[in-house]
């Protein structure tokens, strides 16, 4: 199971998930000015970051929105990035947050678990209920994994996720359902292939969420540019590593802060090393 | 505003929204066997359906999942389909149901309101709250529109959408918020550019949803293959047309039921005419 491999990499390398949310404006000048297609420029950037960080990271999260923003050229860069990661034996989470009725969700499952856009894991939005998740299950049997949005890191997560349902917030109802869905897919490490997205900023809520999802592995966004830091990961990891912490801009934009053009990938490597150290302080 | 144009087309042509959820298996043999790329085959199918129905439909809804399922070739067909619809002066809803934090949602807005994948309307999933909607607002000023998922047509919509929040179901809390968000974008016809998705099967709930969203224009899925029929649209339309009713398989698979190969687009036209008649009975 991919979730077993992910848990092992998180233990061996670090809990760092490198977010390849690659905006064209992040590219160093020498790549932007190169005689390459837009798709090849984006891919060249990602490839260098991947090569410079593969031994340090648990996995990579590719945020498809940044690629959709660039149209067909972006989708080509997206496909090449996922294929390259998988060819290197690295694990990739497609951050797609898809949701739809069952017949349509089945098409998303096909699209993101096979063919040009094949990933190891996808993120899914649960608002539409189990129908929007179940079509992905046939791929779980083959080792793939999913992360259900439970408690997101953005400010307006409060709009609906915190609404009280039977005396507890909505996200707890979702955490409990997702935990039930995951019981059929528990691997050797005790983690289920149906994990959860919980923002690093929800430090006071994580204990209850973990109680409700004892077999969940967590995808934890919000580190770095979004304001999260290593100490905020400690409530997640006090009983051992049970998730990966994503940083995107903090890693792939590290060269911009230091005004580095050539050698940008070493700035990314340094950022991953610093993040690993920051997280390890709290393990 | 696109929402004004849509309301006018719904009144003039019909409330039919043609769903171009084009699966490769729907293509007639003569297109499948043609010496064309996969992208061109899918596009040839869509183009013929569009040409045969453009004068009857209010708009088209393109379900991106069917195109993502086919990888890069699918995305090429998707881009060509949207460009063709817009070049013909037809209105297109990109059924993408995206959701993400604000910076990422901004990328989705860029991707689906400009460039290769430019649509007139998009569907959005509200679970993450206002942050996931607000980045689309700068495009509303330029006339674009969005449809927020309020009450979906799938069986497990009950999992979370029906949970009781302050004595009413969650979807009502979302309906009220979406209505507030939409107040700044009301056009000449009294409809706001922030509409709502409400499944046709929720006939007993629509009155309350309409009360909560007095300026909303509705995207109404669930007709035909999903079990909906014209009588179920009457609670929506008793005070006039305030939405479009989507049918996908019922229209684009009409030729399969009649075992028609060449001339499939006329089967689609016939299905749209029948659907228009069925809806008009209840107006």
Coordinates of C-alpha atoms in Angstrom, one line a residue:
Chain A
X1 CA 0.0 0.0 0.0
X2 CA 1.2 3.5 -0.8
X3 CA 0.1 4.6 2.7
X4 CA 2.6 2.1 4.2
X5 CA 5.3 3.4 1.9
X6 CA 4.4 7.0 2.8
X7 CA 4.5 6.3 6.6
X8 CA 7.9 4.6 6.1
X9 CA 9.4 7.5 4.1
X10 CA 8.0 10.0 6.7
X11 CA 9.8 8.1 9.4
X12 CA 13.1 7.5 7.4
X13 CA 13.5 10.8 5.5
X14 CA 11.3 13.4 7.3
X15 CA 7.7 14.4 7.6
X16 CA 8.3 17.1 5.0
X17 CA 5.9 17.1 2.0
X18 CA 7.3 19.4 -0.7
X19 CA 4.4 21.3 -2.3
X20 CA 5.0 21.8 -6.0
X21 CA 2.5 24.7 -6.4
X22 CA 4.6 26.1 -9.2
X23 CA 3.6 29.5 -10.4
X24 CA 5.3 30.8 -13.5
X25 CA 6.5 33.9 -11.6
X26 CA 8.6 31.6 -9.3
X27 CA 10.9 30.5 -12.1
X28 CA 14.4 31.9 -12.0
X29 CA 15.3 34.2 -14.9
X30 CA 17.6 31.8 -16.6
X31 CA 14.8 29.3 -17.0
X32 CA 12.2 31.9 -18.0
X33 CA 14.6 33.1 -20.7
X34 CA 15.5 29.7 -21.9
X35 CA 14.5 28.5 -25.4
X36 CA 11.9 26.1 -24.0
X37 CA 8.1 25.8 -24.1
X38 CA 6.1 27.0 -21.1
X39 CA 5.5 23.3 -20.2
X40 CA 9.2 22.5 -20.4
X41 CA 10.1 25.5 -18.3
X42 CA 7.8 24.6 -15.5
X43 CA 8.9 21.0 -15.7
X44 CA 12.6 22.0 -15.7
X45 CA 12.0 23.9 -12.5
X46 CA 10.1 21.1 -10.8
X47 CA 12.6 18.5 -11.9
X48 CA 15.5 20.4 -10.4
X49 CA 13.6 20.8 -7.1
X50 CA 12.8 17.1 -7.1
X51 CA 16.3 16.1 -7.8
X52 CA 17.6 18.3 -5.0
X53 CA 15.1 17.2 -2.3
X54 CA 14.2 13.6 -3.1
X55 CA 16.3 12.1 -0.3
X56 CA 14.9 14.4 2.3
X57 CA 11.2 14.5 1.7
X58 CA 8.4 12.1 2.6
X59 CA 6.5 12.9 -0.5
X60 CA 5.5 15.7 -3.0
X61 CA 2.1 17.4 -3.2
X62 CA 1.3 18.8 -6.6
X63 CA -1.4 21.5 -6.5
X64 CA -3.2 21.0 -9.8
X65 CA -4.8 24.5 -9.7
X66 CA -1.4 26.1 -10.5
X67 CA -1.2 24.0 -13.6
X68 CA -4.9 24.4 -14.7
X69 CA -4.2 28.2 -14.5
X70 CA -1.8 27.8 -17.4
X71 CA -4.2 25.8 -19.6
X72 CA -2.9 23.0 -21.8
X73 CA 0.7 23.9 -21.3
X74 CA 0.2 23.7 -17.6
X75 CA -1.5 20.3 -17.8
X76 CA 1.4 19.0 -19.8
X77 CA 3.8 20.2 -17.1
X78 CA 1.6 18.6 -14.5
X79 CA 1.6 15.3 -16.3
X80 CA 5.4 15.3 -16.8
X81 CA 5.9 16.2 -13.1
X82 CA 3.8 13.4 -11.9
X83 CA 5.4 10.9 -14.3
X84 CA 8.9 12.0 -13.3
X85 CA 8.2 11.7 -9.5
X86 CA 6.8 8.2 -10.0
X87 CA 9.7 7.2 -12.2
X88 CA 12.1 8.2 -9.4
X89 CA 10.3 6.1 -6.9
X90 CA 9.0 9.2 -5.1
X91 CA 5.5 9.5 -3.8
X92 CA 3.1 12.0 -5.1
X93 CA -0.2 13.4 -3.7
X94 CA -2.3 15.1 -6.4
X95 CA -4.0 17.9 -4.6
X96 CA -7.2 18.1 -6.6
X97 CA -9.9 18.3 -3.9
X98 CA -12.4 16.8 -6.4
X99 CA -16.0 16.1 -5.6
X100 CA -19.0 14.9 -7.6
X101 CA -21.8 12.4 -8.0
X102 CA -20.7 8.7 -8.2
X103 CA -20.6 8.3 -12.0
X104 CA -18.6 11.5 -12.3
X105 CA -16.3 10.8 -9.4
X106 CA -15.5 7.5 -11.1
X107 CA -14.2 9.6 -14.0
X108 CA -12.0 11.6 -11.6
X109 CA -10.7 8.4 -10.1
X110 CA -9.8 7.1 -13.5
X111 CA -8.2 10.4 -14.4
X112 CA -6.0 10.8 -11.3
X113 CA -5.2 7.1 -10.6
X114 CA -4.3 6.1 -14.2
X115 CA -3.1 7.5 -17.4
X116 CA -1.4 10.8 -18.0
X117 CA -2.3 12.2 -14.5
X118 CA -1.6 9.1 -12.4
X119 CA -0.8 10.0 -8.8
X120 CA -0.3 7.8 -5.7
X121 CA -2.7 9.8 -3.6
X122 CA -5.5 12.3 -4.2
X123 CA -7.3 14.8 -2.0
X124 CA -11.1 14.8 -2.0
X125 CA -13.8 17.2 -0.8
X126 CA -16.5 15.3 1.2
X127 CA -19.4 17.8 1.0
X128 CA -21.4 15.6 -1.3
X129 CA -21.0 12.5 0.9
X130 CA -19.9 8.9 0.4
X131 CA -20.9 8.8 -3.3
X132 CA -18.1 11.3 -4.0
X133 CA -15.5 9.0 -2.3
X134 CA -16.6 5.5 -3.0
X135 CA -15.6 5.4 -6.7
X136 CA -12.0 5.8 -5.6
X137 CA -12.1 2.7 -3.5
X138 CA -11.5 0.2 -6.3
X139 CA -8.1 1.8 -6.7
X140 CA -7.4 1.6 -2.9
X141 CA -7.3 -2.2 -3.3
X142 CA -4.4 -1.6 -5.8
X143 CA -2.6 0.4 -3.2
X144 CA -3.6 4.0 -4.0
X145 CA -4.6 6.3 -1.2
X146 CA -6.9 9.3 -0.6
X147 CA -7.0 12.2 1.8
X148 CA -10.4 13.6 2.7
X149 CA -10.7 17.3 3.6
X150 CA -11.6 17.3 7.3
X151 CA -10.3 20.6 8.7
X152 CA -8.7 23.0 6.3
X153 CA -6.1 25.6 7.1
X154 CA -7.8 28.7 5.5
X155 CA -9.4 31.5 7.6
X156 CA -12.9 30.9 6.3
X157 CA -12.8 27.2 7.2
X158 CA -14.9 28.5 10.0
X159 CA -17.9 29.4 7.7
X160 CA -19.2 25.9 7.6
X161 CA -16.6 23.4 9.0
X162 CA -17.2 24.8 12.5
X163 CA -21.0 24.8 12.4
X164 CA -22.4 22.8 15.4
X165 CA -24.0 19.5 14.5
X166 CA -25.3 17.4 17.3
X167 CA -23.1 19.3 19.8
X168 CA -19.9 19.1 17.8
X169 CA -18.5 20.8 14.8
X170 CA -19.3 19.6 11.3
X171 CA -15.7 18.6 10.7
X172 CA -16.0 16.1 13.5
X173 CA -19.0 14.5 11.8
X174 CA -16.8 14.2 8.7
X175 CA -13.8 12.9 10.6
X176 CA -16.0 10.1 12.1
X177 CA -17.5 9.1 8.7
X178 CA -14.1 9.2 7.0
X179 CA -12.8 7.0 9.8
X180 CA -15.6 4.5 9.2
X181 CA -14.9 4.5 5.4
X182 CA -11.3 3.8 6.1
X183 CA -11.7 0.7 8.3
X184 CA -11.6 -1.6 5.3
X185 CA -8.3 -0.3 4.1
X186 CA -5.9 -0.5 7.0
X187 CA -2.3 -1.5 6.1
X188 CA 0.6 -3.1 7.9
X189 CA 1.5 0.1 9.8
X190 CA -2.0 0.5 11.2
X191 CA -2.7 3.4 8.9
X192 CA -5.7 3.3 6.5
X193 CA -5.5 4.3 2.9
X194 CA -8.3 6.9 3.6
X195 CA -6.4 9.7 5.4
X196 CA -7.4 13.2 6.3
X197 CA -6.4 16.8 5.6
X198 CA -6.1 18.8 8.8
X199 CA -4.5 22.2 8.8
X200 CA -1.5 22.7 11.1
X201 CA -3.1 25.7 12.7
X202 CA -5.8 23.6 14.4
X203 CA -3.5 22.6 17.2
X204 CA -6.2 22.6 19.9
X205 CA -8.5 20.4 17.8
X206 CA -6.2 17.7 16.6
X207 CA -6.4 15.6 19.8
X208 CA -10.2 15.1 19.2
X209 CA -9.8 14.5 15.5
X210 CA -7.1 11.9 16.2
X211 CA -9.4 10.2 18.7
X212 CA -12.1 10.1 16.1
X213 CA -9.7 8.8 13.4
X214 CA -7.3 6.4 15.2
X215 CA -6.1 4.9 11.9
X216 CA -5.7 8.0 9.9
X217 CA -2.5 9.3 8.4
X218 CA -2.7 13.1 8.0
X219 CA -1.9 15.5 5.3
X220 CA -1.1 18.7 7.2
X221 CA -1.0 21.9 5.2
X222 CA -0.4 25.4 6.5
X223 CA 3.3 25.3 7.3
X224 CA 5.6 28.3 6.4
X225 CA 4.0 30.8 4.1
X226 CA 0.6 30.1 5.6
X227 CA 2.0 30.8 9.1
X228 CA 2.5 27.3 10.6
X229 CA 5.7 26.2 12.4
X230 CA 7.2 23.1 13.9
X231 CA 5.8 23.6 17.4
X232 CA 2.3 23.5 15.9
X233 CA 3.0 20.0 14.6
X234 CA 3.8 18.6 18.0
X235 CA 0.1 17.8 18.9
X236 CA 0.0 15.6 15.7
X237 CA 3.2 13.8 16.4
X238 CA 3.3 13.2 20.1
X239 CA 2.7 9.5 19.7
X240 CA 5.0 9.2 16.6
X241 CA 4.8 10.4 13.0
X242 CA 1.2 10.1 11.8
X243 CA 1.3 12.5 8.9
X244 CA 3.2 14.7 6.5
X245 CA 3.5 18.4 6.8
X246 CA 3.3 20.3 3.5
X247 CA 5.2 23.5 2.7
X248 CA 5.0 24.9 -0.8
X249 CA 6.1 28.5 -1.1
X250 CA 8.4 28.2 1.9
X251 CA 10.4 25.6 -0.2
X252 CA 10.0 26.4 -3.9
X253 CA 10.2 30.2 -3.4
X254 CA 13.2 30.0 -1.0
X255 CA 15.5 31.4 -3.8
X256 CA 13.3 34.5 -4.3
X257 CA 13.9 35.6 -0.7
X258 CA 17.6 35.1 -1.1
X259 CA 17.7 36.6 -4.7
X260 CA 19.2 33.5 -6.1
X261 CA 18.8 32.7 -9.8
X262 CA 21.1 29.8 -10.7
X263 CA 21.2 27.4 -7.8
X264 CA 17.5 27.9 -6.8
X265 CA 17.2 24.2 -6.2
X266 CA 19.9 24.4 -3.5
X267 CA 17.9 27.1 -1.8
X268 CA 14.9 24.7 -1.8
X269 CA 17.1 21.9 -0.4
X270 CA 18.2 24.2 2.4
X271 CA 14.6 25.1 3.1
X272 CA 13.7 21.4 3.4
X273 CA 16.6 20.8 5.7
X274 CA 15.6 23.7 7.9
X275 CA 12.0 22.5 8.0
X276 CA 13.1 18.9 8.8
X277 CA 15.1 20.3 11.7
X278 CA 12.2 22.4 12.9
X279 CA 9.8 19.5 12.8
X280 CA 12.3 17.1 14.5
X281 CA 12.6 19.4 17.5
X282 CA 9.0 18.5 18.3
X283 CA 9.1 14.8 17.8
Chain B
X1 CA -23.6 39.9 -17.3
X2 CA -23.6 36.3 -18.4
X3 CA -26.3 35.6 -15.9
X4 CA -28.6 38.1 -17.7
X5 CA -27.8 36.4 -21.0
X6 CA -28.4 33.0 -19.5
X7 CA -31.8 34.0 -18.0
X8 CA -32.8 35.4 -21.4
X9 CA -31.8 32.3 -23.3
X10 CA -33.6 30.2 -20.8
X11 CA -36.8 32.2 -21.5
X12 CA -36.3 32.4 -25.2
X13 CA -34.9 28.9 -26.2
X14 CA -35.8 26.7 -23.3
X15 CA -34.5 25.9 -19.8
X16 CA -32.6 22.9 -21.2
X17 CA -28.9 22.8 -20.3
X18 CA -27.1 20.2 -22.5
X19 CA -24.6 18.3 -20.5
X20 CA -21.5 17.4 -22.5
X21 CA -20.2 14.7 -20.2
X22 CA -18.7 13.0 -23.2
X23 CA -17.4 9.5 -22.5
X24 CA -15.4 7.9 -25.3
X25 CA -17.8 4.9 -25.2
X26 CA -20.6 7.2 -26.3
X27 CA -19.1 8.0 -29.7
X28 CA -20.7 6.4 -32.7
X29 CA -18.6 3.8 -34.5
X30 CA -17.9 6.0 -37.5
X31 CA -16.2 8.6 -35.4
X32 CA -14.4 6.0 -33.3
X33 CA -13.0 4.4 -36.5
X34 CA -12.2 7.8 -38.1
X35 CA -8.5 8.7 -38.7
X36 CA -8.5 11.3 -36.0
X37 CA -6.8 11.9 -32.7
X38 CA -8.7 11.0 -29.5
X39 CA -9.1 14.8 -28.8
X40 CA -10.4 15.4 -32.3
X41 CA -12.9 12.5 -32.1
X42 CA -14.3 13.7 -28.8
X43 CA -14.5 17.3 -30.2
X44 CA -16.1 16.1 -33.5
X45 CA -18.8 14.4 -31.4
X46 CA -19.4 17.5 -29.2
X47 CA -19.3 19.9 -32.2
X48 CA -22.1 17.9 -34.0
X49 CA -24.2 17.9 -30.8
X50 CA -23.7 21.6 -30.3
X51 CA -24.5 22.4 -34.0
X52 CA -27.7 20.3 -33.7
X53 CA -29.0 21.9 -30.5
X54 CA -27.7 25.4 -30.2
X55 CA -31.0 27.0 -31.1
X56 CA -32.9 25.0 -28.5
X57 CA -30.7 25.1 -25.4
X58 CA -30.3 27.7 -22.8
X59 CA -26.6 26.7 -22.3
X60 CA -24.2 23.8 -22.2
X61 CA -22.5 22.3 -19.1
X62 CA -19.2 20.6 -19.7
X63 CA -18.3 18.1 -16.9
X64 CA -14.5 18.3 -16.8
X65 CA -14.1 15.0 -15.0
X66 CA -14.9 13.1 -18.3
X67 CA -12.1 15.0 -20.0
X68 CA -9.6 14.6 -17.1
X69 CA -10.3 10.9 -17.3
X70 CA -8.7 10.9 -20.8
X71 CA -5.5 12.8 -19.7
X72 CA -3.9 15.4 -22.0
X73 CA -6.0 14.3 -25.0
X74 CA -9.1 14.9 -23.0
X75 CA -8.0 18.3 -21.8
X76 CA -7.4 19.3 -25.4
X77 CA -10.9 18.2 -26.3
X78 CA -12.2 20.1 -23.3
X79 CA -10.4 23.3 -24.4
X80 CA -11.6 23.0 -28.0
X81 CA -15.2 22.4 -26.9
X82 CA -15.3 25.5 -24.7
X83 CA -13.7 27.6 -27.3
X84 CA -16.2 26.4 -29.9
X85 CA -19.2 27.1 -27.7
X86 CA -18.0 30.6 -27.0
X87 CA -17.2 31.2 -30.7
X88 CA -20.8 30.4 -31.5
X89 CA -22.2 32.8 -29.0
X90 CA -23.4 29.9 -26.8
X91 CA -23.1 29.9 -23.0
X92 CA -21.0 27.4 -21.2
X93 CA -20.9 26.3 -17.6
X94 CA -17.6 24.5 -16.6
X95 CA -18.8 21.9 -14.1
X96 CA -15.5 21.8 -12.1
X97 CA -16.8 21.9 -8.5
X98 CA -13.4 23.3 -7.4
X99 CA -12.6 24.3 -3.9
X100 CA -9.4 25.5 -2.2
X101 CA -7.7 28.1 0.0
X102 CA -7.8 31.7 -1.4
X103 CA -4.4 31.8 -3.1
X104 CA -5.1 28.5 -4.8
X105 CA -8.7 29.3 -5.6
X106 CA -7.3 32.3 -7.4
X107 CA -5.4 30.0 -9.7
X108 CA -8.6 28.0 -10.4
X109 CA -10.4 31.3 -11.2
X110 CA -7.6 32.2 -13.6
X111 CA -7.7 28.8 -15.2
X112 CA -11.4 28.6 -15.8
X113 CA -12.2 32.2 -16.5
X114 CA -9.3 33.0 -18.9
X115 CA -7.0 31.2 -21.3
X116 CA -7.4 27.7 -22.8
X117 CA -10.2 26.7 -20.4
X118 CA -12.2 29.9 -20.4
X119 CA -15.9 29.3 -19.5
X120 CA -18.8 31.7 -18.8
X121 CA -19.7 30.0 -15.5
X122 CA -18.1 27.6 -13.1
X123 CA -19.5 25.4 -10.3
X124 CA -17.8 25.6 -6.9
X125 CA -17.9 23.5 -3.8
X126 CA -18.4 25.7 -0.6
X127 CA -17.1 23.3 2.1
X128 CA -14.0 25.5 2.7
X129 CA -16.1 28.7 3.0
X130 CA -15.9 32.1 1.5
X131 CA -12.1 32.0 0.8
X132 CA -12.8 29.3 -1.8
X133 CA -15.3 31.6 -3.5
X134 CA -14.0 35.1 -3.1
X135 CA -11.1 34.9 -5.6
X136 CA -13.7 34.3 -8.4
X137 CA -15.4 37.6 -7.6
X138 CA -13.0 39.8 -9.6
X139 CA -14.2 38.0 -12.7
X140 CA -17.9 38.5 -11.7
X141 CA -17.4 42.2 -12.3
X142 CA -16.4 41.3 -15.9
X143 CA -19.7 39.4 -16.3
X144 CA -18.7 35.8 -15.4
X145 CA -20.9 33.8 -13.1
X146 CA -20.6 31.0 -10.5
X147 CA -22.9 28.3 -9.2
X148 CA -22.3 27.2 -5.6
X149 CA -23.2 23.6 -4.6
X150 CA -26.1 23.9 -2.2
X151 CA -28.1 20.7 -2.5
X152 CA -26.7 18.1 -4.8
X153 CA -28.7 15.4 -6.6
X154 CA -26.8 12.3 -5.5
X155 CA -28.1 9.8 -2.9
X156 CA -25.4 10.4 -0.3
X157 CA -26.0 14.1 -0.4
X158 CA -27.7 13.2 2.9
X159 CA -24.5 12.3 4.6
X160 CA -23.5 15.9 5.4
X161 CA -25.8 18.3 3.5
X162 CA -28.8 17.2 5.6
X163 CA -27.1 17.4 9.0
X164 CA -29.0 19.7 11.3
X165 CA -27.3 23.0 12.1
X166 CA -29.3 25.4 14.4
X167 CA -32.5 23.6 13.6
X168 CA -32.1 23.5 9.9
X169 CA -30.1 21.4 7.5
X170 CA -26.5 22.4 6.6
X171 CA -27.5 23.1 2.9
X172 CA -29.8 25.9 4.2
X173 CA -26.8 27.5 6.1
X174 CA -24.9 27.4 2.8
X175 CA -27.9 28.7 0.8
X176 CA -28.1 31.7 3.1
X177 CA -24.4 32.5 3.0
X178 CA -24.3 32.2 -0.8
X179 CA -27.3 34.5 -1.0
X180 CA -25.4 37.1 1.1
X181 CA -22.3 36.7 -1.1
X182 CA -24.5 37.3 -4.2
X183 CA -26.1 40.6 -3.2
X184 CA -23.3 42.6 -4.7
X185 CA -23.7 41.0 -8.1
X186 CA -27.4 41.4 -9.0
X187 CA -28.1 42.1 -12.7
X188 CA -30.9 43.7 -14.7
X189 CA -33.1 40.6 -14.5
X190 CA -32.9 40.5 -10.7
X191 CA -30.6 37.5 -10.7
X192 CA -27.2 37.5 -9.1
X193 CA -24.0 36.2 -10.7
X194 CA -23.6 33.8 -7.7
X195 CA -26.2 31.1 -8.4
X196 CA -26.8 27.7 -6.8
X197 CA -26.8 24.1 -7.7
X198 CA -29.9 22.3 -6.4
X199 CA -30.8 18.8 -7.6
X200 CA -34.2 18.4 -9.3
X201 CA -35.0 15.6 -6.9
X202 CA -35.3 17.9 -3.9
X203 CA -38.8 19.1 -4.8
X204 CA -40.0 19.5 -1.3
X205 CA -37.0 21.6 -0.3
X206 CA -36.9 24.0 -3.1
X207 CA -39.4 26.5 -1.7
X208 CA -37.4 27.1 1.4
X209 CA -34.1 27.3 -0.6
X210 CA -35.8 29.8 -3.0
X211 CA -37.0 31.9 0.0
X212 CA -33.4 31.9 1.3
X213 CA -32.0 32.8 -2.1
X214 CA -34.5 35.2 -3.7
X215 CA -32.0 36.4 -6.3
X216 CA -30.5 33.1 -7.2
X217 CA -30.6 31.5 -10.6
X218 CA -30.4 27.7 -10.3
X219 CA -28.4 25.1 -12.1
X220 CA -30.6 22.0 -11.7
X221 CA -29.0 18.6 -12.3
X222 CA -30.6 15.2 -12.1
X223 CA -33.0 15.2 -15.0
X224 CA -33.3 12.1 -17.2
X225 CA -30.7 9.4 -16.6
X226 CA -30.5 10.4 -12.9
X227 CA -34.3 10.0 -12.6
X228 CA -35.7 13.5 -12.7
X229 CA -38.6 14.6 -14.9
X230 CA -40.5 17.8 -15.9
X231 CA -43.0 17.7 -13.1
X232 CA -40.2 17.8 -10.6
X233 CA -39.1 21.1 -12.1
X234 CA -42.4 22.8 -11.4
X235 CA -41.6 23.9 -7.8
X236 CA -38.6 25.7 -9.3
X237 CA -40.5 27.4 -12.0
X238 CA -43.9 28.3 -10.6
X239 CA -43.0 32.0 -10.5
X240 CA -41.2 31.9 -13.9
X241 CA -38.0 30.5 -15.1
X242 CA -35.3 30.9 -12.5
X243 CA -32.8 28.2 -13.6
X244 CA -31.7 25.7 -16.2
X245 CA -32.2 22.0 -16.0
X246 CA -29.3 19.8 -17.0
X247 CA -29.5 16.6 -18.8
X248 CA -26.4 14.8 -20.0
X249 CA -26.8 11.1 -20.8
X250 CA -30.4 11.6 -21.7
X251 CA -29.3 13.9 -24.6
X252 CA -25.8 12.8 -25.7
X253 CA -26.6 9.1 -25.4
X254 CA -30.0 9.3 -27.1
X255 CA -28.5 7.6 -30.2
X256 CA -27.4 4.6 -28.2
X257 CA -30.9 3.8 -27.1
X258 CA -32.1 4.0 -30.7
X259 CA -29.0 2.2 -32.1
X260 CA -28.2 5.1 -34.4
X261 CA -24.7 5.6 -35.6
X262 CA -24.6 8.3 -38.3
X263 CA -27.2 10.9 -37.4
X264 CA -26.5 10.7 -33.7
X265 CA -26.8 14.5 -33.4
X266 CA -30.4 14.4 -34.6
X267 CA -31.2 11.9 -31.8
X268 CA -29.7 14.5 -29.4
X269 CA -31.8 17.2 -31.0
X270 CA -34.9 15.1 -30.7
X271 CA -34.1 14.5 -27.0
X272 CA -33.7 18.2 -26.4
X273 CA -37.0 18.9 -28.1
X274 CA -38.8 16.3 -25.9
X275 CA -37.2 17.6 -22.8
X276 CA -38.2 21.2 -23.7
X277 CA -41.8 20.0 -24.2
X278 CA -41.7 18.1 -20.9
X279 CA -40.4 21.2 -19.0
X280 CA -42.9 23.5 -20.7
X281 CA -45.8 21.5 -19.5
X282 CA -45.0 22.6 -16.0
X283 CA -44.3 26.3 -16.6

